[in-house]
């Protein structure tokens, strides 16, 4: 069971949240090639270790935010708001 | 390879089982191979076996960072079936099921295939209409499947609770589907591949690829450098990690898929029962354990351990359908890291790197595809072009926009 510190509501159980994949993905403009567009659309950063990802507190405040989480230990290193830059994490 | 037979069993039994020999070698890696396959799970070993047997390539190594079948091949729920919606999927997975049907004889190893049927439940009138469409598509694809009424479901599974929170409305059954013993499948391929001269090297992790001018020339491993003309990746949940080392990205999310077994009880469930809506599938193993699974945990993970919320969800779904199981104790629970693609169809064939091949994106359904995956990847490596059954499964389908959106892939909805 993950315990996720929502920046708005405090720490809650994982069942209140939804995971939404990679954070900080930037949509390219319409001029890009098919390869670049499909890279944006389908390819994921799927690291073994530190991952910057988006979560939504669906069954709480309904707000989106970012989480820096280790995908092996599941340890949450940082939680930060949408629009903020990813923090540097010493591992 | 010494063949197994009734006679060999009796002879060894009379000898007190003291004279069985190891069934595969433990070789030191050579400096160079024609083909190096990364991952000694079912997919990798089957590929090596068919490469050696059908295409006469003898100088093959299968590198495994852990032990044979210690990844997803030993962590799945042993389901074999081919009831897929899209023609490409049906053709591929039915080829696999047909190979499973003769696998024990072909490999001289009892894989304990039990074609007890795979029964899918539906819980509402509208869902039933969707199921009829699915079943019709499967039949048009030339694969057996039958619609069954609620009364017939009760006949097949007498223990089922028809008036659960989601009452059973009917279902469909693929009678050729069923289960087999997953360890036996991977051991059978390992033994047969070894007998054809394949070096299976365990405790050997690939750290880097050697690539020059866009062409793979070998791998850097924990046991040193190994050069190879061709390299194939068959590492399930770690597909994205290895693709990254080779310098390209794949549309894969790695998640934990858990399963669990109860204490063994007398035979009471002689089909493979699954319900997409309540997210549960269950069967009884030959040892008598009730084997239970559901959806994948809902965030990326490489931890090989399942989360408690999903475990509770799986168990609750089972007990709603079969309340009689409420007094059973869970004996073991585990998780495998599955590599899920956006369209739940595997990624097989060529990669952006020359002479480097990929067999991944198996998601929650790679076990049933072991024979066909091995057979078609062997062709692909031997001919440096995709086998006709997997031309639509290539990594390039995402760029070309021709996905195979196979909702039937997992058997439970994701």
PDB file of C-alpha atoms in Angstrom, chain A residues 1-2 14-15 17-22 34-36 38-49 51 53 55 69-74, chain B residues 65 205 237-238 240-241 249-255 297-303 305 307-310 312 342 395 397-401 403:
ATOM      1  CA  UNK A   1       0.000   0.000   0.000  1.00  0.00           C
ATOM      2  CA  UNK A   2       1.446   3.333  -1.079  1.00  0.00           C
ATOM      3  CA  UNK A  14      -3.109   4.868  -2.786  1.00  0.00           C
ATOM      4  CA  UNK A  15      -6.692   3.765  -3.466  1.00  0.00           C
ATOM      5  CA  UNK A  17      -5.425   8.240  -6.311  1.00  0.00           C
ATOM      6  CA  UNK A  18      -4.966   7.493  -9.965  1.00  0.00           C
ATOM      7  CA  UNK A  19      -1.567   7.200 -11.607  1.00  0.00           C
ATOM      8  CA  UNK A  20      -1.264   8.967 -14.966  1.00  0.00           C
ATOM      9  CA  UNK A  21       2.227   8.169 -16.245  1.00  0.00           C
ATOM     10  CA  UNK A  22       5.124  10.365 -17.248  1.00  0.00           C
ATOM     11  CA  UNK A  34       5.174  10.851 -37.810  1.00  0.00           C
ATOM     12  CA  UNK A  35       8.091   9.404 -35.862  1.00  0.00           C
ATOM     13  CA  UNK A  36       8.264  12.378 -33.481  1.00  0.00           C
ATOM     14  CA  UNK A  38       4.258   8.727 -32.259  1.00  0.00           C
ATOM     15  CA  UNK A  39       7.181   9.120 -29.851  1.00  0.00           C
ATOM     16  CA  UNK A  40       5.165  11.793 -28.028  1.00  0.00           C
ATOM     17  CA  UNK A  41       1.948   9.802 -28.212  1.00  0.00           C
ATOM     18  CA  UNK A  42       3.066   6.295 -27.285  1.00  0.00           C
ATOM     19  CA  UNK A  43       6.592   6.101 -25.915  1.00  0.00           C
ATOM     20  CA  UNK A  44       6.998   6.300 -22.162  1.00  0.00           C
ATOM     21  CA  UNK A  45       9.863   6.982 -19.871  1.00  0.00           C
ATOM     22  CA  UNK A  46       9.696   3.700 -18.049  1.00  0.00           C
ATOM     23  CA  UNK A  47      12.793   3.800 -15.842  1.00  0.00           C
ATOM     24  CA  UNK A  48      13.865   1.210 -13.322  1.00  0.00           C
ATOM     25  CA  UNK A  49      14.496   3.567 -10.415  1.00  0.00           C
ATOM     26  CA  UNK A  51      10.531   8.261 -12.081  1.00  0.00           C
ATOM     27  CA  UNK A  53       5.141  10.943 -12.740  1.00  0.00           C
ATOM     28  CA  UNK A  55      -0.952  11.502 -10.099  1.00  0.00           C
ATOM     29  CA  UNK A  69       8.950   7.931  -6.963  1.00  0.00           C
ATOM     30  CA  UNK A  70      11.349   5.004  -7.114  1.00  0.00           C
ATOM     31  CA  UNK A  71       9.822   2.217  -9.226  1.00  0.00           C
ATOM     32  CA  UNK A  72      11.842  -0.500  -7.470  1.00  0.00           C
ATOM     33  CA  UNK A  73      11.443   0.441  -3.805  1.00  0.00           C
ATOM     34  CA  UNK A  74       8.216   2.457  -4.361  1.00  0.00           C
TER      35      UNK A  74
ATOM     36  CA  UNK B  65      20.520 -12.647 -15.204  1.00  0.00           C
ATOM     37  CA  UNK B 205      23.305 -10.028 -16.812  1.00  0.00           C
ATOM     38  CA  UNK B 237       9.124  -6.414 -17.885  1.00  0.00           C
ATOM     39  CA  UNK B 238      12.664  -5.182 -18.526  1.00  0.00           C
ATOM     40  CA  UNK B 240      12.146  -0.904 -21.865  1.00  0.00           C
ATOM     41  CA  UNK B 241      15.356  -0.993 -19.819  1.00  0.00           C
ATOM     42  CA  UNK B 249      12.455   3.960 -26.944  1.00  0.00           C
ATOM     43  CA  UNK B 250       9.522   1.550 -26.761  1.00  0.00           C
ATOM     44  CA  UNK B 251       5.865   2.211 -25.917  1.00  0.00           C
ATOM     45  CA  UNK B 252       5.939   0.015 -22.839  1.00  0.00           C
ATOM     46  CA  UNK B 253       4.819   0.508 -19.267  1.00  0.00           C
ATOM     47  CA  UNK B 254       6.143  -1.982 -16.714  1.00  0.00           C
ATOM     48  CA  UNK B 255       3.668  -2.922 -14.028  1.00  0.00           C
ATOM     49  CA  UNK B 297      -1.290  -2.854 -10.102  1.00  0.00           C
ATOM     50  CA  UNK B 298      -2.086   0.632 -11.365  1.00  0.00           C
ATOM     51  CA  UNK B 299       1.355   2.276 -11.310  1.00  0.00           C
ATOM     52  CA  UNK B 300       4.746   1.429 -12.807  1.00  0.00           C
ATOM     53  CA  UNK B 301       6.824  -0.981 -10.803  1.00  0.00           C
ATOM     54  CA  UNK B 302       9.877  -3.210 -11.044  1.00  0.00           C
ATOM     55  CA  UNK B 303       9.409  -4.521  -7.511  1.00  0.00           C
ATOM     56  CA  UNK B 305       5.679  -7.759  -5.293  1.00  0.00           C
ATOM     57  CA  UNK B 307       0.079  -4.264  -3.703  1.00  0.00           C
ATOM     58  CA  UNK B 308      -2.403  -5.082  -0.972  1.00  0.00           C
ATOM     59  CA  UNK B 309      -5.401  -3.118  -2.425  1.00  0.00           C
ATOM     60  CA  UNK B 310      -5.444  -5.202  -5.589  1.00  0.00           C
ATOM     61  CA  UNK B 312      -8.091  -7.536  -1.622  1.00  0.00           C
ATOM     62  CA  UNK B 342      -0.809   0.839 -25.558  1.00  0.00           C
ATOM     63  CA  UNK B 395       7.563  -1.785 -33.406  1.00  0.00           C
ATOM     64  CA  UNK B 397       3.110  -0.027 -36.149  1.00  0.00           C
ATOM     65  CA  UNK B 398       2.924   2.883 -33.726  1.00  0.00           C
ATOM     66  CA  UNK B 399       4.538   5.307 -36.144  1.00  0.00           C
ATOM     67  CA  UNK B 400       2.387   3.992 -38.997  1.00  0.00           C
ATOM     68  CA  UNK B 401      -0.747   4.259 -36.861  1.00  0.00           C
ATOM     69  CA  UNK B 403      -2.385  -0.532 -33.831  1.00  0.00           C
TER      70      UNK B 403
END
